[in-house]
Amino acid sequence: GAVVSQHPSRVICKSGTSVKIECRSLDFQATTMFWYRQFPKKSLMLMATSNEGSKATYEQGVEKDKFLINHASLTLSTLTVTSAHPEDSSFYICSASVPDSHEAFFGQGTRLTVV
Amino acid sequence: GIQVEQSPPDLILQEGANSTLRCNFSDSVNNLQWFHQNPWGQLINLFYIPSGTKQNGRLSATTVATERYSLLYISSSQTTDSGVYFCAVKTSYDKVIFGPGTSLSVIP
């Protein structure tokens, strides 16, 4: 299957700092990528749709100024958690679909801890 | 928006037992996938199955799109099958929406 790589897999940061998470499609180009958040023992919640070359589309209730998304190329989307607070601690995971296919592939996820 | 339900929410199996996990969805979908989330959080693609039946080793899946449900069968379960199983559907807007998951524990 297609490969989606996410980095870092784990990050600890201090309150008030910003953290950038990268999502790359390694063997295909993705005009659209998706970012999800997962709380412990819960399902994945879609946060936003990352669109190459244009603004991201955020789901209701997701603060666009808190979670900045940039999709500067066909293989890279980044999620920046700005001015992080302990309540932003979570597991973040990205996905992309191979063109002309409806099958989604997911990155390894990033476990963010804000102290 | 589309609603995705899964049952049962939790399942404990003795090693070697068989099980069936169910996924119901409320509207037409472009595709349906089953995933296994391992203890490290990685989502493993099990099946891409918008309709019909597929088999992969001890796992098989069936989707009846007209009746809006899918089933995941696990036969001869092993402890390594433990984890959370999610079904996820893709809407007409290309978004992938996840069900709440089934947490499976296989005990020796």
Coordinates of N, CA, C and O in Angstrom, one line a residue, chain B residues 43-79:
Chain B
L43 N -2.4 3.0 12.7 CA -3.5 2.5 12.0 C -3.1 1.6 10.9 O -2.4 2.0 10.0
I44 N -3.5 0.3 11.0 CA -3.1 -0.6 10.0 C -4.3 -0.9 9.1 O -5.4 -1.2 9.6
N45 N -4.2 -0.6 7.8 CA -5.3 -0.9 6.8 C -5.5 -2.4 6.8 O -4.6 -3.2 6.4
L46 N -6.8 -2.8 7.0 CA -7.1 -4.2 6.9 C -7.8 -4.5 5.6 O -7.5 -5.4 4.9
F47 N -8.9 -3.7 5.4 CA -9.7 -3.9 4.2 C -10.2 -2.6 3.6 O -10.5 -1.7 4.4
Y48 N -10.1 -2.5 2.3 CA -10.8 -1.4 1.6 C -12.0 -2.1 0.9 O -11.7 -2.9 0.0
I49 N -13.2 -1.9 1.4 CA -14.3 -2.8 0.9 C -15.6 -2.0 0.8 O -16.5 -2.1 1.7
P50 N -15.8 -1.2 -0.3 CA -17.0 -0.5 -0.5 C -18.2 -1.4 -0.6 O -19.4 -1.0 -0.4
S51 N -18.0 -2.6 -1.1 CA -19.1 -3.6 -1.3 C -18.4 -5.0 -1.4 O -17.2 -5.1 -1.7
G52 N -19.2 -6.0 -1.2 CA -18.8 -7.4 -1.5 C -18.0 -8.0 -0.3 O -18.2 -7.5 0.8
T53 N -17.3 -9.0 -0.6 CA -16.6 -9.7 0.4 C -15.1 -9.9 0.1 O -14.8 -10.1 -1.1
K54 N -14.2 -9.7 1.1 CA -12.8 -9.9 0.9 C -12.3 -10.8 2.0 O -12.8 -10.7 3.1
Q55 N -11.2 -11.5 1.7 CA -10.6 -12.3 2.7 C -9.1 -12.1 2.7 O -8.5 -11.9 1.6
N56 N -8.5 -12.0 3.9 CA -7.0 -11.9 4.0 C -6.6 -12.7 5.2 O -6.7 -12.3 6.4
G57 N -6.2 -14.0 4.9 CA -5.8 -14.8 6.0 C -6.9 -15.2 7.0 O -8.0 -15.6 6.5
R58 N -6.7 -14.9 8.2 CA -7.8 -15.2 9.2 C -8.9 -14.1 9.3 O -9.9 -14.3 10.0
L59 N -8.7 -13.1 8.5 CA -9.7 -12.0 8.5 C -10.5 -12.0 7.2 O -9.9 -12.3 6.2
S60 N -11.7 -11.6 7.4 CA -12.5 -11.4 6.2 C -13.5 -10.3 6.5 O -13.8 -10.0 7.7
A61 N -14.0 -9.7 5.4 CA -15.0 -8.6 5.6 C -16.0 -8.6 4.5 O -15.7 -9.1 3.4
T62 N -17.2 -8.2 4.9 CA -18.3 -8.1 4.0 C -19.0 -6.8 4.1 O -19.3 -6.4 5.3
T63 N -19.3 -6.1 3.1 CA -20.0 -4.9 3.1 C -21.3 -5.1 2.2 O -21.2 -5.5 1.0
V64 N -22.4 -4.7 2.8 CA -23.7 -4.7 2.0 C -24.1 -3.2 2.0 O -24.7 -2.7 2.9
A65 N -23.7 -2.6 0.9 CA -23.8 -1.1 0.8 C -25.3 -0.7 0.8 O -25.7 0.3 1.4
T66 N -26.1 -1.5 0.1 CA -27.6 -1.2 0.0 C -28.2 -1.2 1.4 O -29.2 -0.5 1.6
E67 N -27.7 -2.0 2.3 CA -28.3 -2.1 3.6 C -27.4 -1.3 4.7 O -27.7 -1.4 5.9
R68 N -26.4 -0.7 4.2 CA -25.6 0.2 5.0 C -25.0 -0.5 6.2 O -25.1 0.0 7.4
Y69 N -24.3 -1.6 6.0 CA -23.5 -2.2 7.1 C -22.4 -3.0 6.5 O -22.3 -3.3 5.3
S70 N -21.4 -3.2 7.4 CA -20.2 -4.0 7.1 C -19.9 -4.9 8.3 O -20.1 -4.5 9.4
L71 N -19.4 -6.0 8.0 CA -19.0 -7.0 9.0 C -17.5 -7.3 8.9 O -17.0 -7.5 7.8
L72 N -16.8 -7.4 10.0 CA -15.4 -7.9 10.0 C -15.4 -9.2 10.8 O -15.8 -9.2 11.9
Y73 N -14.9 -10.3 10.2 CA -14.8 -11.6 10.8 C -13.3 -11.8 11.2 O -12.4 -11.7 10.4
I74 N -13.1 -12.2 12.4 CA -11.8 -12.7 12.9 C -11.9 -14.1 13.3 O -12.7 -14.5 14.2
S75 N -11.2 -15.0 12.6 CA -11.2 -16.4 13.0 C -9.9 -16.8 13.7 O -8.9 -16.2 13.5
S76 N -10.1 -17.8 14.5 CA -8.9 -18.3 15.3 C -8.1 -17.2 15.9 O -6.9 -17.1 15.6
S77 N -8.7 -16.4 16.7 CA -8.1 -15.2 17.2 C -6.8 -15.5 17.9 O -6.6 -16.5 18.6
Q78 N -5.8 -14.5 17.8 CA -4.5 -14.6 18.5 C -4.4 -13.4 19.4 O -5.0 -12.4 19.1
T79 N -3.5 -13.5 20.3 CA -3.3 -12.4 21.2 C -2.8 -11.1 20.5 O -3.1 -10.0 20.9

